[in-house]
Coordinates of N, CA and C in Angstrom, one line a residue:
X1 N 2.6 -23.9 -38.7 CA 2.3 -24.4 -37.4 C 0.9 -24.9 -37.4
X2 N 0.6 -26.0 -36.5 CA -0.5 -26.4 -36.5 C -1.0 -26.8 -35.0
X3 N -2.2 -27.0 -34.5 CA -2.5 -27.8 -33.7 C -1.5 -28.5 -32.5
X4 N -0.8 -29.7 -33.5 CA -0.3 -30.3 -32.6 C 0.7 -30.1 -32.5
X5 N 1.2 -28.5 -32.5 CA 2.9 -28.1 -32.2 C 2.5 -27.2 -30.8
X6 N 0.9 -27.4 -30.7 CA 0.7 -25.8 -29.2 C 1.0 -27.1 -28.1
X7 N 1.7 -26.8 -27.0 CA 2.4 -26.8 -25.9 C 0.8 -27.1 -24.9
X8 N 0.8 -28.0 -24.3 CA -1.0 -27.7 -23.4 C -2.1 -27.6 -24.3
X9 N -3.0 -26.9 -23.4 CA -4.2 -26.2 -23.6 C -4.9 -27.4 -24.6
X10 N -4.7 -28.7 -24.1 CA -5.5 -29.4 -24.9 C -6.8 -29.3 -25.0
X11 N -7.6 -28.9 -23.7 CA -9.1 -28.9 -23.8 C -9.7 -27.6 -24.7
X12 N -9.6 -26.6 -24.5 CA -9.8 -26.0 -25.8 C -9.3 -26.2 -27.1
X13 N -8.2 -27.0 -27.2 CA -7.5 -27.3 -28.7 C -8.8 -28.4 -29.2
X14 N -9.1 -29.4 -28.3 CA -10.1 -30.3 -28.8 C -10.8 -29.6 -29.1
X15 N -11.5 -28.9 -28.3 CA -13.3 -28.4 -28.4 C -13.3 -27.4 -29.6
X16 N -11.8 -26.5 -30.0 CA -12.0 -25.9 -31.3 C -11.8 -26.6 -32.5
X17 N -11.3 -28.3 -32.5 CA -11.0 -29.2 -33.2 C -12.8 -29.8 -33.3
X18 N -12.6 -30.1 -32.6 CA -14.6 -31.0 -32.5 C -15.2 -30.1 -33.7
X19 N -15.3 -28.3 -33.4 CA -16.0 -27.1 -34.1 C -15.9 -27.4 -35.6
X20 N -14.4 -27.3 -35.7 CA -13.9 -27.8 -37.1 C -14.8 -29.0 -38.0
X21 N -14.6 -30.1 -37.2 CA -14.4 -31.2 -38.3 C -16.5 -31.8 -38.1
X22 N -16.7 -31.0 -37.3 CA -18.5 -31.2 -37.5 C -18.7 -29.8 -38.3
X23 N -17.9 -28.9 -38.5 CA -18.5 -27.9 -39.5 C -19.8 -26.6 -39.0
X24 N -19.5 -27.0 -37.2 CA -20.5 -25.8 -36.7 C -19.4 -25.2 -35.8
X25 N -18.8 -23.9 -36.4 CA -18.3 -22.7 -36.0 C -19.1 -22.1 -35.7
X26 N -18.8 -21.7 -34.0 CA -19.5 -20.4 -33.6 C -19.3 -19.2 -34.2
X27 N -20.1 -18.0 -34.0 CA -19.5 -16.7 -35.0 C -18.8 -15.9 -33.7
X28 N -18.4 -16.0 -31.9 CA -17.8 -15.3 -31.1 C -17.0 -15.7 -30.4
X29 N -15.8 -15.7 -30.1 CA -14.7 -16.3 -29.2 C -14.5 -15.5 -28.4
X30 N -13.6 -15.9 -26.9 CA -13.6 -14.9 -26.3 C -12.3 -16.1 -25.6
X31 N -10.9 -15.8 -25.7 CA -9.9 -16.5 -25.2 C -9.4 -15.9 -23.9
X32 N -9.6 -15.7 -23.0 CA -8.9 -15.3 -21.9 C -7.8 -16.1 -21.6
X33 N -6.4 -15.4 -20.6 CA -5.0 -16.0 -19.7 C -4.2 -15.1 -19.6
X34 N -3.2 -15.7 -19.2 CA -2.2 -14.9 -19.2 C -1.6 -14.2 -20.3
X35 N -0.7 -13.4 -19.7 CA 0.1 -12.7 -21.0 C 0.9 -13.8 -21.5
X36 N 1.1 -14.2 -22.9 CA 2.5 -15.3 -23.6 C 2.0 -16.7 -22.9
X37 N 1.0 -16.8 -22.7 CA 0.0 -18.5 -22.6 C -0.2 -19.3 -24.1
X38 N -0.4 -18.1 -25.1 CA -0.6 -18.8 -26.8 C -1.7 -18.5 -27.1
X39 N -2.3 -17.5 -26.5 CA -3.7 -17.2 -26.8 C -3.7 -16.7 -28.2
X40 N -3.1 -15.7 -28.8 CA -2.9 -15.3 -30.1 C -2.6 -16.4 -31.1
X41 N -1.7 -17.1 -30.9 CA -1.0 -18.4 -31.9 C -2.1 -19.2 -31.7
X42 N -2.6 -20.1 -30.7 CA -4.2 -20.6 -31.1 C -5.1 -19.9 -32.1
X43 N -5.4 -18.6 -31.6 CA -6.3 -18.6 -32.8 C -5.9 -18.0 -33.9
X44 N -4.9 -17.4 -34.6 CA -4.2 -17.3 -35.7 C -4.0 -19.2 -36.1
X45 N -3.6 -20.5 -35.3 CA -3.9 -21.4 -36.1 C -5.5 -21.7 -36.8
X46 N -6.5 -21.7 -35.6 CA -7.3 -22.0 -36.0 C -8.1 -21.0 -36.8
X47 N -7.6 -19.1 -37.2 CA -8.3 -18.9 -38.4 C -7.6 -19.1 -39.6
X48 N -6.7 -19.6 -39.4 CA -5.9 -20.5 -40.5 C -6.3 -21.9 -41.4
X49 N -6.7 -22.5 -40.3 CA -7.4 -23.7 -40.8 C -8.9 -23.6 -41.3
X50 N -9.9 -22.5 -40.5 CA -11.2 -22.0 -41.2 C -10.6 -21.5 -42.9
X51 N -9.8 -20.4 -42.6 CA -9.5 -20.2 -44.0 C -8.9 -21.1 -45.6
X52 N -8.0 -22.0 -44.6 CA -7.6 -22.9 -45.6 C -8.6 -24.1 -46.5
X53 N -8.5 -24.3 -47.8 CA -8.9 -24.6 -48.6 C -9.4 -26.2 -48.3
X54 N -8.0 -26.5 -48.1 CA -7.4 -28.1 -47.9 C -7.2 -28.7 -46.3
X55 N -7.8 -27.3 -45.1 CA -7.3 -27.6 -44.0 C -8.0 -29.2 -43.5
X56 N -7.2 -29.8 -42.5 CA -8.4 -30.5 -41.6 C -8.4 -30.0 -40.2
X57 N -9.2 -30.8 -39.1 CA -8.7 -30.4 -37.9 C -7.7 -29.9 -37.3
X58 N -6.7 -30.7 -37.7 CA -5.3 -30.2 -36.4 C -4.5 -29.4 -37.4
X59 N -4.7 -29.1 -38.8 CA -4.1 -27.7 -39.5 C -4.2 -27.6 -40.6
X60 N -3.6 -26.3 -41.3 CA -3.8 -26.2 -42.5 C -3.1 -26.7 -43.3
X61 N -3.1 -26.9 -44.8 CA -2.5 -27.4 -45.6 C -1.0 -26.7 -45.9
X62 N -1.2 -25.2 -45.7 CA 0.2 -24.6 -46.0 C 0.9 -24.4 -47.7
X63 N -0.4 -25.0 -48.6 CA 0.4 -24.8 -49.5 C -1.3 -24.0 -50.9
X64 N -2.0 -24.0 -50.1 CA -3.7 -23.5 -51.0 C -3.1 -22.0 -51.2
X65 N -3.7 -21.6 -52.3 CA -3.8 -19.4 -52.3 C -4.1 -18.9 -50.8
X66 N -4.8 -19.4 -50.1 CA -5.0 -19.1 -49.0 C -4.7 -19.3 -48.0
X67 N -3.6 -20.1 -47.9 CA -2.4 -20.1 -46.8 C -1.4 -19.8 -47.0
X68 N -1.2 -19.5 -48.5 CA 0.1 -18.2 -48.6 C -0.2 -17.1 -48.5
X69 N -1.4 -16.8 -48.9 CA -2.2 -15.3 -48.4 C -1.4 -15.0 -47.1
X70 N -2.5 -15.9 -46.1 CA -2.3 -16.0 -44.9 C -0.9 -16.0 -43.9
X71 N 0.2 -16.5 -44.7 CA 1.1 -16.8 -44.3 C 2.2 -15.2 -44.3
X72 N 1.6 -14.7 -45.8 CA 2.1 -13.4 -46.0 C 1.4 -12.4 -45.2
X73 N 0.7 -12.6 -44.6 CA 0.1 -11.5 -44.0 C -0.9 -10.8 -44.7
X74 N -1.4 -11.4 -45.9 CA -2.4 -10.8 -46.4 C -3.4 -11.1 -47.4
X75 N -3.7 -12.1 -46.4 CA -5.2 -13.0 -47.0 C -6.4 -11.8 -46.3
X76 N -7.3 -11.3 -47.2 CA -8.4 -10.4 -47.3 C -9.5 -10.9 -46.1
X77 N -9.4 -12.1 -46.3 CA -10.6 -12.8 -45.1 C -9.8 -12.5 -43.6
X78 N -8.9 -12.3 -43.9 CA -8.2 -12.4 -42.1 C -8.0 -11.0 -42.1
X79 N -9.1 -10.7 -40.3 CA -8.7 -8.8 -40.5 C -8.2 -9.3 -39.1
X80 N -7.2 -8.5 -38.4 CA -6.7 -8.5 -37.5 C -6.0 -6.7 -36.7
X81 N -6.7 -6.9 -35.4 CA -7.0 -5.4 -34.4 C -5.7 -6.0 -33.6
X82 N -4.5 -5.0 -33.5 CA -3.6 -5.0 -32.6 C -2.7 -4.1 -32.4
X83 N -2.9 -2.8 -31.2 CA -2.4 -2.1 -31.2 C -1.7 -1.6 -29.7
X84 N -0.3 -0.7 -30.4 CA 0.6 -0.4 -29.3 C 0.2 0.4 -28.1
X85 N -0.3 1.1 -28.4 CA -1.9 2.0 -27.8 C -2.4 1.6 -26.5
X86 N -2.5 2.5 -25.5 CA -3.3 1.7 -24.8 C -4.7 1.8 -24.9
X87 N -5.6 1.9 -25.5 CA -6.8 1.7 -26.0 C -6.9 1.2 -27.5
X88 N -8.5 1.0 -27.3 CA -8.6 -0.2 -28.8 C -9.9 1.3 -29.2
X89 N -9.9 2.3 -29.6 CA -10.9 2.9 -29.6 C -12.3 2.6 -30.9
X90 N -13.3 3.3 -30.6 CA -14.5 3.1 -31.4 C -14.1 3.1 -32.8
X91 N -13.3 3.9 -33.0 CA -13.5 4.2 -34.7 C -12.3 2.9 -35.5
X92 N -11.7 2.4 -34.6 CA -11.0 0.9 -35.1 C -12.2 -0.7 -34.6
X93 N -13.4 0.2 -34.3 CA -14.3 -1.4 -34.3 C -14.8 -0.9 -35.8
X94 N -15.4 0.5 -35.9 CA -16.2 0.6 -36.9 C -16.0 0.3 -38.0
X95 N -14.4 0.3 -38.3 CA -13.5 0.5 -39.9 C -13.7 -1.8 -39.6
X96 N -13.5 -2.1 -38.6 CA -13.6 -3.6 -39.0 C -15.1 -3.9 -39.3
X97 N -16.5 -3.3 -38.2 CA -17.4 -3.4 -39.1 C -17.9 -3.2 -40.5
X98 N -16.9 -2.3 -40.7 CA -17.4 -1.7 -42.5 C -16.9 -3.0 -43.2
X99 N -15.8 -4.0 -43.0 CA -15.4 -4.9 -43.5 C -16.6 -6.3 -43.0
X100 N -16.8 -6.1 -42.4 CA -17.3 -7.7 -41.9 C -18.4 -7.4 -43.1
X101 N -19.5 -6.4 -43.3 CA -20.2 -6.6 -44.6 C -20.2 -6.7 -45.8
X102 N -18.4 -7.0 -46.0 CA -18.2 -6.8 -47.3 C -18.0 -9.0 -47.4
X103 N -18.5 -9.4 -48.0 CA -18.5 -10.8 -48.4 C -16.8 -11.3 -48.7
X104 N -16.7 -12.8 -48.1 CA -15.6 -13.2 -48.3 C -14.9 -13.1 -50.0
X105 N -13.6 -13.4 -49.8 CA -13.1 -13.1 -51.1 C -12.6 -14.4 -51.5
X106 N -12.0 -15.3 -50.6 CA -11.9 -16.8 -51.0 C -11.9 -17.9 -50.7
X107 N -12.6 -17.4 -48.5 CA -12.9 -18.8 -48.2 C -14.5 -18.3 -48.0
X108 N -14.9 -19.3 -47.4 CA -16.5 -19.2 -47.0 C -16.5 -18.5 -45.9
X109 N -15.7 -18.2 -45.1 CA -15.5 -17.7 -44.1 C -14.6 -16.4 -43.7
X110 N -14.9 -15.6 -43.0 CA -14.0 -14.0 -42.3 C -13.7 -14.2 -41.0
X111 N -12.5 -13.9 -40.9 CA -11.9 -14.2 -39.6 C -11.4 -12.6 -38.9
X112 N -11.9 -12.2 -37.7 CA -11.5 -11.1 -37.0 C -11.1 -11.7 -35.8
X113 N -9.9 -11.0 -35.7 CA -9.1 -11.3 -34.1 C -8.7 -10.0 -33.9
X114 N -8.8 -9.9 -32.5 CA -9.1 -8.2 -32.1 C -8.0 -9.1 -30.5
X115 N -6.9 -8.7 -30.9 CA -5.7 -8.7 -29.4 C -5.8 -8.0 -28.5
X116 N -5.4 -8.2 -27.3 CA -6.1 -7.7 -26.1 C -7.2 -6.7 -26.4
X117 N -8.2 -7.4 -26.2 CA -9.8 -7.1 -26.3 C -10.1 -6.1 -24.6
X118 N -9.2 -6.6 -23.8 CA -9.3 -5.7 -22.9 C -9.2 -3.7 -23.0
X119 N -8.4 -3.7 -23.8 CA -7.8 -2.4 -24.4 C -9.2 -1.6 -24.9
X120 N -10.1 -2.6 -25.4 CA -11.2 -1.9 -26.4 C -11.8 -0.9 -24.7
X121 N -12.0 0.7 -26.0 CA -13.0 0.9 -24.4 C -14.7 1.0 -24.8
X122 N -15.5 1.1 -23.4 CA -16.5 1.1 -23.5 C -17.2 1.7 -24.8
X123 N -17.1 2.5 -25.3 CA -17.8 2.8 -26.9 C -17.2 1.7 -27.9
X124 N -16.0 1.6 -27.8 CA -15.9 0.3 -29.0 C -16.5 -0.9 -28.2
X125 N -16.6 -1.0 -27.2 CA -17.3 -2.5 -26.9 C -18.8 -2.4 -27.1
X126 N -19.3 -1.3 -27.1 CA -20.8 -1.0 -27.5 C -21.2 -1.2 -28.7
X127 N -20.3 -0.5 -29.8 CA -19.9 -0.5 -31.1 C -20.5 -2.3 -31.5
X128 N -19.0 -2.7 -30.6 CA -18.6 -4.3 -31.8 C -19.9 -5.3 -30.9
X129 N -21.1 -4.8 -29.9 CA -22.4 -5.3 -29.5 C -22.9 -5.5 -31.0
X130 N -23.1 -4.8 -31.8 CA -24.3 -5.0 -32.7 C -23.9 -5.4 -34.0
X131 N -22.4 -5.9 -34.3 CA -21.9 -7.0 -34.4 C -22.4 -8.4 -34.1
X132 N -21.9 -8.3 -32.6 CA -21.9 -9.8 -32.3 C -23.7 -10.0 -32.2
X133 N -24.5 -9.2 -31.9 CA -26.1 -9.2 -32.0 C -26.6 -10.1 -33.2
X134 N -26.0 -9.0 -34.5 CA -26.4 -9.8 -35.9 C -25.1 -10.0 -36.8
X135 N -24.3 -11.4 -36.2 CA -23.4 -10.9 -37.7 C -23.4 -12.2 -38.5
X136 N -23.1 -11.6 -39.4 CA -23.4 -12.4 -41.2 C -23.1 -14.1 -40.6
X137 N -23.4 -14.7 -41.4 CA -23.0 -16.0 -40.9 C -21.6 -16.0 -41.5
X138 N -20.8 -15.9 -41.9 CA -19.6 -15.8 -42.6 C -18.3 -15.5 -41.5
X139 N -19.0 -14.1 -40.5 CA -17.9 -14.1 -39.8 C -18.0 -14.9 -38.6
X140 N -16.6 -14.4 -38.5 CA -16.2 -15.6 -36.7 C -15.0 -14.0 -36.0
X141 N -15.5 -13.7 -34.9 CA -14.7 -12.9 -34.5 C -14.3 -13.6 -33.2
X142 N -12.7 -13.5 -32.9 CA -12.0 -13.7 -31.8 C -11.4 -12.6 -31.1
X143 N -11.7 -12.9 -29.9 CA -11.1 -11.7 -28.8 C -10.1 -12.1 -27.9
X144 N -9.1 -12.1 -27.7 CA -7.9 -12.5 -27.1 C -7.7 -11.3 -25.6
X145 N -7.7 -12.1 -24.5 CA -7.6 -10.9 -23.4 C -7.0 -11.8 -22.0
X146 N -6.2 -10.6 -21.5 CA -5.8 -11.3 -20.1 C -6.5 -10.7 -19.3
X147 N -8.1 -10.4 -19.4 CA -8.3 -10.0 -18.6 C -9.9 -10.2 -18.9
X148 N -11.0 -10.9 -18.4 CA -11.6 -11.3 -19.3 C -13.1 -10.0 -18.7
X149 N -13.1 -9.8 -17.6 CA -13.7 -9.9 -16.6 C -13.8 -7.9 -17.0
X150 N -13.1 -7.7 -17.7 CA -13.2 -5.8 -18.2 C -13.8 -6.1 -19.4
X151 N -14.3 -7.3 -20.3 CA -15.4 -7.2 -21.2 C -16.8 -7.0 -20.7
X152 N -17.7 -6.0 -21.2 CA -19.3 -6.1 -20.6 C -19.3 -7.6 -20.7
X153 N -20.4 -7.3 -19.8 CA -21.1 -8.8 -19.2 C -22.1 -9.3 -21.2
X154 N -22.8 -8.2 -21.8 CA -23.5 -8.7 -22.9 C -22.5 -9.1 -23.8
X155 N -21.7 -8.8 -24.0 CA -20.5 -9.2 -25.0 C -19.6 -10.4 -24.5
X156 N -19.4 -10.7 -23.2 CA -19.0 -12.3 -23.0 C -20.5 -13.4 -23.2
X157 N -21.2 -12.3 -22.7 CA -23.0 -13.8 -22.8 C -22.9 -14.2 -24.5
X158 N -22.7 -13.4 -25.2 CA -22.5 -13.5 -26.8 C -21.5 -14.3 -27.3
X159 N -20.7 -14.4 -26.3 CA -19.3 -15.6 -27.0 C -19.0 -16.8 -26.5
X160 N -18.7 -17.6 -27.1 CA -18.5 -18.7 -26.3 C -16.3 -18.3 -25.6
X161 N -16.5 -19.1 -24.5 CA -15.6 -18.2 -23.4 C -14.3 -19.6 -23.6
X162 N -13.6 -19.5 -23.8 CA -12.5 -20.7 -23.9 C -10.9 -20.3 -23.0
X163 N -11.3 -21.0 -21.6 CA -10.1 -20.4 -20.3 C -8.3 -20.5 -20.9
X164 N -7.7 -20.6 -20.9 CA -6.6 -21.1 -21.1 C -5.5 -20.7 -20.0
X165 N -5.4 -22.4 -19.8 CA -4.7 -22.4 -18.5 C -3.1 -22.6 -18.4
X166 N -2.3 -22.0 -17.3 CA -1.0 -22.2 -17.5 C -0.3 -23.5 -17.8
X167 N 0.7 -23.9 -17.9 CA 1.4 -25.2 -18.5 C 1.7 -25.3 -17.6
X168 N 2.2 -27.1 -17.0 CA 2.9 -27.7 -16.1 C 4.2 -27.1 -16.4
X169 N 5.1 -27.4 -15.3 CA 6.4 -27.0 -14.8 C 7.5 -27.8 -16.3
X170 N 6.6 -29.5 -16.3 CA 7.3 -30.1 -17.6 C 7.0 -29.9 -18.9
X171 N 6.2 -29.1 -19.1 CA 5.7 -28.7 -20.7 C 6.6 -27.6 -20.9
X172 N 6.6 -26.5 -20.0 CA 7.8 -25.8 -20.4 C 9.1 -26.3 -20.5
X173 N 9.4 -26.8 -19.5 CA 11.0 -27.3 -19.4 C 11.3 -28.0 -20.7
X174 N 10.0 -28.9 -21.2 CA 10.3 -29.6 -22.6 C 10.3 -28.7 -23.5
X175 N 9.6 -27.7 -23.5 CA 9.2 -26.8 -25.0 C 10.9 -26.5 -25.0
X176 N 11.1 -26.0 -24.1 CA 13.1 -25.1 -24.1 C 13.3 -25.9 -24.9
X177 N 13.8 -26.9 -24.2 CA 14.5 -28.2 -24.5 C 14.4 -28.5 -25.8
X178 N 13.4 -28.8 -26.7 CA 13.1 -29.0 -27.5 C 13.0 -28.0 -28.7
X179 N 12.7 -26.7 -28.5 CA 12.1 -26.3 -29.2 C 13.5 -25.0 -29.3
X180 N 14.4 -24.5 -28.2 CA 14.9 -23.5 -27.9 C 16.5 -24.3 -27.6
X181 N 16.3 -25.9 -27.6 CA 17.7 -26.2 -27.9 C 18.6 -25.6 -26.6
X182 N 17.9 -26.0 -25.2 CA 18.5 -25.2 -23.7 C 18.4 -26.6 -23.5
X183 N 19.7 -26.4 -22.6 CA 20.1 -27.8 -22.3 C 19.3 -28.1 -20.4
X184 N 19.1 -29.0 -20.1 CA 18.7 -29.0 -19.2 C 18.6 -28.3 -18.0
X185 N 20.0 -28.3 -17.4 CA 19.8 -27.2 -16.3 C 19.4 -25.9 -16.2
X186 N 19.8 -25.5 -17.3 CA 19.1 -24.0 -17.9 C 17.2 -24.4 -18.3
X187 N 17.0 -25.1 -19.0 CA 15.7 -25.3 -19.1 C 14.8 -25.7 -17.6
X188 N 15.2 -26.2 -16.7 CA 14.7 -26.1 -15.5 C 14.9 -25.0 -14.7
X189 N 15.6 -24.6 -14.8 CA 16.0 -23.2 -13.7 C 14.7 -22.1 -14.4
X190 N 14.9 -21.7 -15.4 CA 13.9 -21.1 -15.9 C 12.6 -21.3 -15.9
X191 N 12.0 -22.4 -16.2 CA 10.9 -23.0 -15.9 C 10.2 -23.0 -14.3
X192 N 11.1 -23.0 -13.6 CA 11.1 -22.6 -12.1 C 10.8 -21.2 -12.0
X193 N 10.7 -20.4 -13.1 CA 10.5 -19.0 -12.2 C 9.4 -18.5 -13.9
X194 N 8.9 -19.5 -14.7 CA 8.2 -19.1 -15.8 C 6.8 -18.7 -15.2
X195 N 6.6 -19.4 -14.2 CA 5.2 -19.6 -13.6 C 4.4 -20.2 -14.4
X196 N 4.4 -21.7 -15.2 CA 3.5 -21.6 -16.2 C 3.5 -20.9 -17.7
X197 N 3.8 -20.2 -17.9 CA 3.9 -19.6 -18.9 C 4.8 -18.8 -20.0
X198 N 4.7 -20.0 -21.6 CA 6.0 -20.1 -22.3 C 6.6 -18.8 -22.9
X199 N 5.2 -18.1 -23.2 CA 6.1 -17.0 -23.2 C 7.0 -16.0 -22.9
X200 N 6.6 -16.2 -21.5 CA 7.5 -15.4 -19.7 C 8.5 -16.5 -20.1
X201 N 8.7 -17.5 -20.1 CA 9.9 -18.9 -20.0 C 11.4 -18.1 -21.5
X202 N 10.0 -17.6 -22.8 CA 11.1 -17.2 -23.8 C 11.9 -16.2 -23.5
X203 N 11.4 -15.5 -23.2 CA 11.7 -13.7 -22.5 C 13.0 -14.0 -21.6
X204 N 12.3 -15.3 -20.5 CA 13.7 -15.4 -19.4 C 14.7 -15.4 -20.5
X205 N 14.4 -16.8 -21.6 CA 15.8 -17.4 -21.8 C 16.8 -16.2 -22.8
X206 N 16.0 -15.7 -23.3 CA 16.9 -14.3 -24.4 C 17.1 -13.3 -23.7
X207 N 16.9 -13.3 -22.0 CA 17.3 -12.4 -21.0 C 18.9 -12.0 -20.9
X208 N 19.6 -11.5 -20.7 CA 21.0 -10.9 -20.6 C 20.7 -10.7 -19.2
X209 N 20.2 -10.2 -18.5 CA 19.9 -9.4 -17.5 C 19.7 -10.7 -15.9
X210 N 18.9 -11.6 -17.0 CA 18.3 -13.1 -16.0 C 19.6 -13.7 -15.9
X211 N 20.3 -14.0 -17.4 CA 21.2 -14.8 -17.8 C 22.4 -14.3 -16.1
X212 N 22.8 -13.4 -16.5 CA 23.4 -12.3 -15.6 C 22.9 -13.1 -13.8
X213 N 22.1 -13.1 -13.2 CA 21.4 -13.2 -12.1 C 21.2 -14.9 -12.1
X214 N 20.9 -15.4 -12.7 CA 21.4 -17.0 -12.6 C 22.7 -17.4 -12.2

């Protein structure tokens, strides 16, 4: 997947494209929206394309050591925080700090994505401060959250903040359509109650329960 398979959110797709292809990555993200907006799939594309060998702007090559790494789930430069839990606690920022000092293994760059960044509590968000204060030029950490506004105020001032906004009524209805192979009237009826959002739209359509109540 690349770039130009994400549904919307073109203004941040540019502005992380622009990062790209001038070669000045910030080292802090901070993606706020809703829940199943693509906040995760953005930036898993785009630490895909930092890490790829051969990437350009709108994606990776898909075929370097480093996007089969990646692809397998286990390219070394990609550390990734995501848990069932409802907290993100201190001693899972510290075990990612002990890694951010350890130097890339095959791109120029280290990629940390930490999923709902909301979850982290106050000691890990203190923690991953002195991080984002001094970190290596190598890394780029991304925080993914629906909630943006339960990160300290010094740890959003540290990142650059990228909104992501819901999808028109027709971006969903197309993605079905297209992507999920729902024929029209089912792809509209759903989209009618997705509010924007493709992932709440997937959920309807593999619904038994919706399916049922339609």
């Amino acid at each position: 997947m690349n770039f130009n398979d994400v549904i919307g959110q073109s203004e941040v797709i540019n502005r992380l494209k622009a990062q790209i292809k001038n070669n000045k990555i910030g080292h802090a993200f901070i993606f706020p929206g809703p829940k199943g907006i693509g906040k995760k799939t953005v930036a898993e594309i785009f630490a895909s394309i930092v890490l790829c060998k051969n990437g350009s702007e709108d994606g990776n090559c898909g075929t370097c050591r480093e996007c089969r790494l990646f692809r397998g789930g286990s390219n070394p430069d990609f550390y990734h925080i995501k848990t069932e839990k409802n907290s993100i606690g201190v001693e899972e920022i510290r075990s990612m700090q002990k890694d951010v000092y350890i130097k890339p293994l095959y791109s120029p760059k280290k990629v940390y994505l930490i999923e709902e960044a909301e979850k982290m509590t106050v000691q890990a968000q203190n923690c991953l401060l002195k991080t984002l204060e001094e970190p290596p030029l190598y890394a780029i950490i991304i925080m993914t959250t629906s909630n943006c506004q339960s990160l300290l105020e010094t740890i959003r001032s540290r990142s650059v903040i990228y909104n992501f906004k819901k999808n028109t009524f027709y971006e969903v209805k197309k993605y079905l359509i297209d992507n999920k192979k729902a024929d029209i009237n089912e792809a509209s009826f759903i989209a009618s109650y997705a509010d924007g959002v493709i992932g709440k739209a997937k959920e309807l359509l593999e619904s038994s329960e919706f399916k049922e109540l339609r």
